[in-house]
Amino acid sequence: MDFYLKRINSFYWVGALLLTLGVRLYLFRNYYTINNDGVLYIEAARYFWEGDWVAGLASFYPPVFPLMIAAVYPLLGDWELAGQFWPLLLSLVMTLPLFGLLSSIYGQRVSRVALLFYGVSPYVARLSLEVRTEIPYTFFLVLSLYLLQRGLGNRKPLLLFFMGIVSALAYLVRPEGAGLLIVGVSLLLYRRWIAERSERIARKVLVLILGFVIFSAPYI
């Protein structure tokens, strides 16, 4: 029974992914105007590409999204397309952790309906084509919450370490990503208060903070 449910969920996820892709490809052909923030992200990305790290890090915005743009520029050969690449790709990849997170909290039916709404949402679809950080940040947000949800029910703290890393990436895309660390630590301490032994929780908290600090400390 579980095998068939997994296959049904897999087929459903593939269908939702194709729907999400189709909506974005349609919009890509019929709508796009770069925004002011996008120009600044591309400017910082060009500084990184040219090796001028001081100028790139001096940007008003955190560095990860410009670095991501600079990383794919050699493959695409166009700065605007490089800026659109990650929001488009991550808006598709996001369907996987989003489905897993909602399934673990609300069940299969809710997660399936939620994927349909996500795929056809005009606002989310439009952001998936713009050189902005909303979609990359939301992807790291959803992924970190998914890892936190899985890590809370797992005796091994490795998932919480990965959650810390992803939270750091969210912070390096948008400063409010630092709140994910606060959420994770607060939830662990709450669980220690109601259920678990202090030494186990202390280790999980330290592992979570370590994952966050490893990536974020140099920028901080």
CSV table of C-alpha atoms in Angstrom, one decimal:
chain,number,residue,atom,x,y,z
A,1,MET,CA,0.0,0.0,0.0
A,2,ASP,CA,2.8,2.4,0.9
A,3,PHE,CA,4.5,1.6,-2.4
A,4,TYR,CA,1.5,2.6,-4.4
A,5,LEU,CA,1.0,5.8,-2.4
A,6,LYS,CA,4.6,6.7,-3.0
A,7,ARG,CA,4.1,6.1,-6.8
A,8,ILE,CA,0.9,8.2,-6.8
A,9,ASN,CA,2.6,11.0,-5.0
A,10,SER,CA,5.6,10.8,-7.4
A,11,PHE,CA,3.3,11.1,-10.4
A,12,TYR,CA,1.3,13.9,-8.9
A,13,TRP,CA,4.5,15.8,-8.1
A,14,VAL,CA,5.8,15.4,-11.7
A,15,GLY,CA,2.4,16.7,-12.9
A,16,ALA,CA,2.6,19.7,-10.6
A,17,LEU,CA,6.1,20.3,-11.7
A,18,LEU,CA,5.2,20.3,-15.4
A,19,LEU,CA,2.3,22.6,-14.7
A,20,THR,CA,4.6,25.0,-12.8
A,21,LEU,CA,7.1,24.9,-15.7
A,22,GLY,CA,4.4,25.5,-18.3
A,23,VAL,CA,3.0,28.6,-16.5
A,24,ARG,CA,6.5,30.1,-16.2
A,25,LEU,CA,7.5,29.4,-19.8
A,26,TYR,CA,4.3,31.0,-21.0
A,27,LEU,CA,5.0,34.1,-19.0
A,28,PHE,CA,8.7,34.1,-20.1
A,29,ARG,CA,7.6,34.4,-23.7
A,30,ASN,CA,5.0,37.1,-23.0
A,31,TYR,CA,6.3,39.3,-20.1
A,32,TYR,CA,9.5,40.6,-18.7
A,33,THR,CA,11.0,43.9,-17.7
A,34,ILE,CA,14.1,44.1,-15.5
A,35,ASN,CA,13.5,46.1,-12.3
A,36,ASN,CA,15.8,48.5,-10.5
A,37,ASP,CA,16.9,45.9,-7.9
A,38,GLY,CA,17.8,43.5,-10.7
A,39,VAL,CA,20.2,46.1,-12.3
A,40,LEU,CA,22.0,46.4,-8.9
A,41,TYR,CA,22.2,42.6,-8.5
A,42,ILE,CA,23.7,42.3,-12.0
A,43,GLU,CA,26.1,45.1,-11.3
A,44,ALA,CA,27.4,43.4,-8.2
A,45,ALA,CA,27.6,40.1,-10.1
A,46,ARG,CA,29.8,41.7,-12.7
A,47,TYR,CA,32.1,43.0,-10.0
A,48,PHE,CA,32.5,39.4,-8.7
A,49,TRP,CA,33.0,38.1,-12.3
A,50,GLU,CA,35.7,40.7,-12.9
A,51,GLY,CA,37.5,39.7,-9.7
A,52,ASP,CA,36.7,43.0,-7.9
A,53,TRP,CA,35.5,41.4,-4.7
A,54,VAL,CA,35.7,44.6,-2.7
A,55,ALA,CA,33.3,46.4,-5.0
A,56,GLY,CA,31.0,43.4,-5.1
A,57,LEU,CA,30.9,43.1,-1.3
A,58,ALA,CA,30.4,46.8,-1.0
A,59,SER,CA,26.9,46.4,-2.6
A,60,PHE,CA,23.9,47.3,-0.5
A,61,TYR,CA,22.6,43.7,-1.0
A,62,PRO,CA,24.1,40.5,0.5
A,63,PRO,CA,26.4,38.6,-1.8
A,64,VAL,CA,25.0,35.1,-2.5
A,65,PHE,CA,22.5,36.0,-5.2
A,66,PRO,CA,25.0,38.1,-7.2
A,67,LEU,CA,27.5,35.3,-6.8
A,68,MET,CA,24.9,32.8,-8.1
A,69,ILE,CA,24.4,35.1,-11.2
A,70,ALA,CA,28.1,35.3,-11.8
A,71,ALA,CA,28.5,31.5,-11.6
A,72,VAL,CA,26.1,30.8,-14.5
A,73,TYR,CA,27.0,33.8,-16.6
A,74,PRO,CA,29.7,31.9,-18.6
A,75,LEU,CA,27.1,29.2,-19.5
A,76,LEU,CA,24.4,31.7,-20.7
A,77,GLY,CA,26.5,34.6,-22.0
A,78,ASP,CA,23.9,37.1,-21.0
A,79,TRP,CA,23.6,38.9,-17.7
A,80,GLU,CA,19.9,39.3,-17.6
A,81,LEU,CA,19.3,35.6,-18.5
A,82,ALA,CA,21.9,34.7,-15.8
A,83,GLY,CA,19.8,36.8,-13.3
A,84,GLN,CA,16.6,35.0,-14.4
A,85,PHE,CA,18.1,31.6,-14.3
A,86,TRP,CA,18.1,31.0,-10.6
A,87,PRO,CA,14.7,32.3,-9.7
A,88,LEU,CA,13.2,30.2,-12.5
A,89,LEU,CA,15.2,27.0,-11.6
A,90,LEU,CA,14.6,27.3,-7.9
A,91,SER,CA,10.9,28.0,-8.3
A,92,LEU,CA,10.7,24.5,-9.9
A,93,VAL,CA,13.0,22.8,-7.5
A,94,MET,CA,11.0,24.3,-4.6
A,95,THR,CA,8.0,22.0,-5.4
A,96,LEU,CA,9.9,19.1,-3.8
A,97,PRO,CA,10.7,20.4,-0.3
A,98,LEU,CA,7.3,22.3,-0.3
A,99,PHE,CA,5.5,19.1,-1.0
A,100,GLY,CA,7.5,17.2,1.7
A,101,LEU,CA,7.0,19.9,4.3
A,102,LEU,CA,3.3,20.3,3.8
A,103,SER,CA,2.8,16.5,3.7
A,104,SER,CA,4.5,16.0,7.0
A,105,ILE,CA,2.4,18.8,8.6
A,106,TYR,CA,-1.0,18.7,6.9
A,107,GLY,CA,-1.2,15.4,5.0
A,108,GLN,CA,-1.1,14.4,1.4
A,109,ARG,CA,-4.4,16.0,0.3
A,110,VAL,CA,-3.5,19.4,1.5
A,111,SER,CA,0.0,19.2,0.0
A,112,ARG,CA,-1.4,18.2,-3.4
A,113,VAL,CA,-3.9,21.1,-3.5
A,114,ALA,CA,-1.1,23.5,-2.3
A,115,LEU,CA,1.2,22.5,-5.2
A,116,LEU,CA,-1.6,23.3,-7.7
A,117,PHE,CA,-2.1,26.7,-6.1
A,118,TYR,CA,1.7,27.3,-6.1
A,119,GLY,CA,2.0,26.3,-9.7
A,120,VAL,CA,-0.6,28.7,-11.1
A,121,SER,CA,-0.2,31.6,-8.7
A,122,PRO,CA,0.4,34.6,-10.9
A,123,TYR,CA,2.4,36.5,-8.3
A,124,VAL,CA,4.8,33.7,-7.6
A,125,ALA,CA,5.1,32.9,-11.3
A,126,ARG,CA,6.0,36.5,-12.1
A,127,LEU,CA,8.6,36.6,-9.4
A,128,SER,CA,10.1,33.4,-10.8
A,129,LEU,CA,11.1,35.4,-14.0
A,130,GLU,CA,12.5,38.5,-12.3
A,131,VAL,CA,16.1,39.3,-11.3
A,132,ARG,CA,15.2,39.5,-7.6
A,133,THR,CA,15.8,37.5,-4.5
A,134,GLU,CA,12.2,36.6,-3.5
A,135,ILE,CA,12.2,33.2,-5.1
A,136,PRO,CA,15.8,32.1,-4.0
A,137,TYR,CA,15.1,33.3,-0.5
A,138,THR,CA,11.8,31.5,-0.4
A,139,PHE,CA,13.4,28.3,-1.6
A,140,PHE,CA,16.0,28.4,1.1
A,141,LEU,CA,13.3,29.2,3.6
A,142,VAL,CA,11.1,26.3,2.6
A,143,LEU,CA,14.1,23.9,2.5
A,144,SER,CA,15.4,24.9,5.9
A,145,LEU,CA,12.0,24.4,7.5
A,146,TYR,CA,11.7,21.0,5.8
A,147,LEU,CA,15.1,20.0,7.1
A,148,LEU,CA,14.1,21.3,10.6
A,149,GLN,CA,10.9,19.3,10.5
A,150,ARG,CA,12.8,16.1,9.5
A,151,GLY,CA,15.6,16.8,12.0
A,152,LEU,CA,13.2,17.1,14.9
A,153,GLY,CA,12.0,13.6,14.4
A,154,ASN,CA,15.5,12.1,13.7
A,155,ARG,CA,18.0,11.1,16.4
A,156,LYS,CA,20.9,12.1,14.2
A,157,PRO,CA,21.6,15.8,14.2
A,158,LEU,CA,23.1,15.9,10.7
A,159,LEU,CA,19.8,17.2,9.2
A,160,LEU,CA,19.9,20.1,11.7
A,161,PHE,CA,23.5,20.9,10.6
A,162,PHE,CA,22.2,21.1,7.0
A,163,MET,CA,19.3,23.2,8.2
A,164,GLY,CA,21.9,25.6,9.7
A,165,ILE,CA,23.8,25.8,6.4
A,166,VAL,CA,20.6,26.5,4.4
A,167,SER,CA,19.6,29.1,6.9
A,168,ALA,CA,22.9,30.8,6.4
A,169,LEU,CA,22.4,30.8,2.7
A,170,ALA,CA,18.9,32.4,3.2
A,171,TYR,CA,20.6,35.0,5.4
A,172,LEU,CA,23.2,35.7,2.7
A,173,VAL,CA,20.4,36.2,0.2
A,174,ARG,CA,18.2,38.4,2.4
A,175,PRO,CA,19.1,39.6,6.0
A,176,GLU,CA,15.8,38.4,7.4
A,177,GLY,CA,17.0,34.9,6.9
A,178,ALA,CA,18.8,35.1,10.2
A,179,GLY,CA,15.4,34.6,11.8
A,180,LEU,CA,15.4,31.0,10.7
A,181,LEU,CA,18.2,30.3,13.2
A,182,ILE,CA,16.2,31.9,15.9
A,183,VAL,CA,13.2,29.8,15.0
A,184,GLY,CA,15.2,26.6,14.9
A,185,VAL,CA,16.9,27.2,18.2
A,186,SER,CA,13.7,28.3,19.9
A,187,LEU,CA,11.8,25.2,18.7
A,188,LEU,CA,14.5,22.9,20.0
A,189,LEU,CA,14.6,24.6,23.4
A,190,TYR,CA,10.8,24.4,23.5
A,191,ARG,CA,10.9,20.6,22.8
A,192,ARG,CA,13.6,20.2,25.5
A,193,TRP,CA,11.3,22.0,28.0
A,194,ILE,CA,8.3,19.7,27.3
A,195,ALA,CA,10.0,16.4,26.4
A,196,GLU,CA,13.7,15.6,25.9
A,197,ARG,CA,16.8,15.5,27.9
A,198,SER,CA,18.9,18.7,28.1
A,199,GLU,CA,22.2,17.1,26.8
A,200,ARG,CA,20.5,15.8,23.6
A,201,ILE,CA,18.9,19.1,22.9
A,202,ALA,CA,22.1,21.0,23.7
A,203,ARG,CA,24.0,19.0,21.1
A,204,LYS,CA,21.3,19.6,18.5
A,205,VAL,CA,21.3,23.4,19.2
A,206,LEU,CA,25.1,23.5,18.9
A,207,VAL,CA,25.1,21.6,15.6
A,208,LEU,CA,22.4,23.9,14.2
A,209,ILE,CA,24.3,27.0,15.2
A,210,LEU,CA,27.6,25.5,13.8
A,211,GLY,CA,26.0,25.0,10.4
A,212,PHE,CA,24.8,28.5,10.3
A,213,VAL,CA,28.1,30.1,11.5
A,214,ILE,CA,30.3,28.2,9.1
A,215,PHE,CA,28.8,29.9,6.1
A,216,SER,CA,27.7,33.2,7.5
A,217,ALA,CA,30.6,34.2,9.8
A,218,PRO,CA,32.9,35.4,7.1
A,219,TYR,CA,30.3,37.8,5.7
A,220,ILE,CA,29.2,38.9,9.2
